[in-house]
Amino acid sequence: ETQTRFASAAGASGILAGKTVWGEALSLSGEDRSMFLRSKGRERIRRLTAIVERAATPWRSRRPDLGPRPLSDGWYRDY
């Protein structure tokens, strides 16, 4: 959480979460793994999401020129 707060304050737009959130689940199996992910894993993601929503900088605010554009006919050919 501390790293997420610092990164958000420095201008980060979000996080990549992996083993920090669910790492302990690797040593569990079956219902124990499911319970861990539904409880601790979910709570960790909730806390990190709250920090990002409160403090991170949306990337579009820095680059509005990269926002959504209308699609032209045949856009998929040039994709």
Tab-separated table of C-alpha atoms in Angstrom:
chain	number	residue	atom	x	y	z
A	1	GLU	CA	0.000	0.000	0.000
A	2	THR	CA	2.847	2.372	0.787
A	3	GLN	CA	4.333	1.926	-2.682
A	4	THR	CA	0.926	2.545	-4.256
A	5	ARG	CA	0.517	5.764	-2.274
A	6	PHE	CA	4.003	7.006	-3.230
A	7	ALA	CA	3.570	6.075	-6.880
A	8	SER	CA	0.155	7.734	-7.054
A	9	ALA	CA	1.537	10.895	-5.462
A	10	ALA	CA	4.332	10.893	-8.050
A	11	GLY	CA	1.844	10.774	-10.930
A	12	ALA	CA	1.157	7.074	-11.521
A	13	SER	CA	-2.120	6.269	-13.244
A	14	GLY	CA	-2.702	2.855	-11.705
A	15	ILE	CA	-1.098	-0.357	-10.543
A	16	LEU	CA	-0.161	-3.806	-11.729
A	17	ALA	CA	-0.992	-6.275	-9.016
A	18	GLY	CA	0.201	-9.839	-8.849
A	19	LYS	CA	1.787	-11.997	-6.194
A	20	THR	CA	1.627	-9.171	-3.679
A	21	VAL	CA	-2.127	-9.641	-3.709
A	22	TRP	CA	-2.550	-13.378	-4.200
A	23	GLY	CA	0.888	-14.947	-3.622
A	24	GLU	CA	-0.096	-16.927	-0.527
A	25	ALA	CA	-2.820	-18.654	-2.531
A	26	LEU	CA	-0.125	-20.612	-4.380
A	27	SER	CA	0.554	-22.703	-1.303
A	28	LEU	CA	-3.145	-23.439	-0.745
A	29	SER	CA	-5.542	-25.684	-2.604
A	30	GLY	CA	-9.222	-26.253	-3.030
A	31	GLU	CA	-11.562	-24.444	-0.696
A	32	ASP	CA	-8.687	-22.912	1.314
A	33	ARG	CA	-7.420	-21.188	-1.834
A	34	SER	CA	-10.892	-19.989	-2.752
A	35	MET	CA	-11.485	-18.640	0.751
A	36	PHE	CA	-8.163	-16.811	0.726
A	37	LEU	CA	-8.884	-15.176	-2.630
A	38	ARG	CA	-12.426	-14.236	-1.615
A	39	SER	CA	-11.276	-12.728	1.670
A	40	LYS	CA	-7.668	-11.493	1.916
A	41	GLY	CA	-7.072	-11.264	-1.822
A	42	ARG	CA	-10.282	-9.328	-2.393
A	43	GLU	CA	-9.598	-7.011	0.551
A	44	ARG	CA	-6.090	-6.245	-0.704
A	45	ILE	CA	-7.402	-5.340	-4.154
A	46	ARG	CA	-10.143	-3.210	-2.573
A	47	ARG	CA	-7.595	-1.247	-0.522
A	48	LEU	CA	-5.253	-0.730	-3.467
A	49	THR	CA	-8.142	0.336	-5.701
A	50	ALA	CA	-9.253	2.881	-3.103
A	51	ILE	CA	-5.770	4.428	-3.038
A	52	VAL	CA	-5.615	4.612	-6.828
A	53	GLU	CA	-9.090	6.108	-7.130
A	54	ARG	CA	-8.268	8.709	-4.511
A	55	ALA	CA	-4.734	9.673	-5.482
A	56	ALA	CA	-3.655	8.474	-8.942
A	57	THR	CA	-3.580	10.705	-12.019
A	58	PRO	CA	-5.736	9.544	-14.928
A	59	TRP	CA	-3.456	9.102	-17.945
A	60	ARG	CA	-5.957	10.809	-20.225
A	61	SER	CA	-5.546	14.038	-18.282
A	62	ARG	CA	-1.902	14.102	-19.422
A	63	ARG	CA	-2.586	13.027	-23.006
A	64	PRO	CA	-6.068	14.118	-24.076
A	65	ASP	CA	-4.914	13.769	-27.700
A	66	LEU	CA	-4.902	9.984	-27.185
A	67	GLY	CA	-8.550	9.835	-26.210
A	68	PRO	CA	-11.186	7.837	-28.048
A	69	ARG	CA	-11.749	8.662	-31.689
A	70	PRO	CA	-14.703	7.823	-33.884
A	71	LEU	CA	-14.144	4.760	-36.034
A	72	SER	CA	-14.334	5.088	-39.782
A	73	ASP	CA	-15.754	2.466	-42.116
A	74	GLY	CA	-13.183	-0.253	-42.632
A	75	TRP	CA	-11.110	0.788	-39.593
A	76	TYR	CA	-10.188	-2.855	-38.991
A	77	ARG	CA	-8.266	-3.051	-42.286
A	78	ASP	CA	-5.801	-0.423	-41.077
A	79	TYR	CA	-5.586	-1.693	-37.524
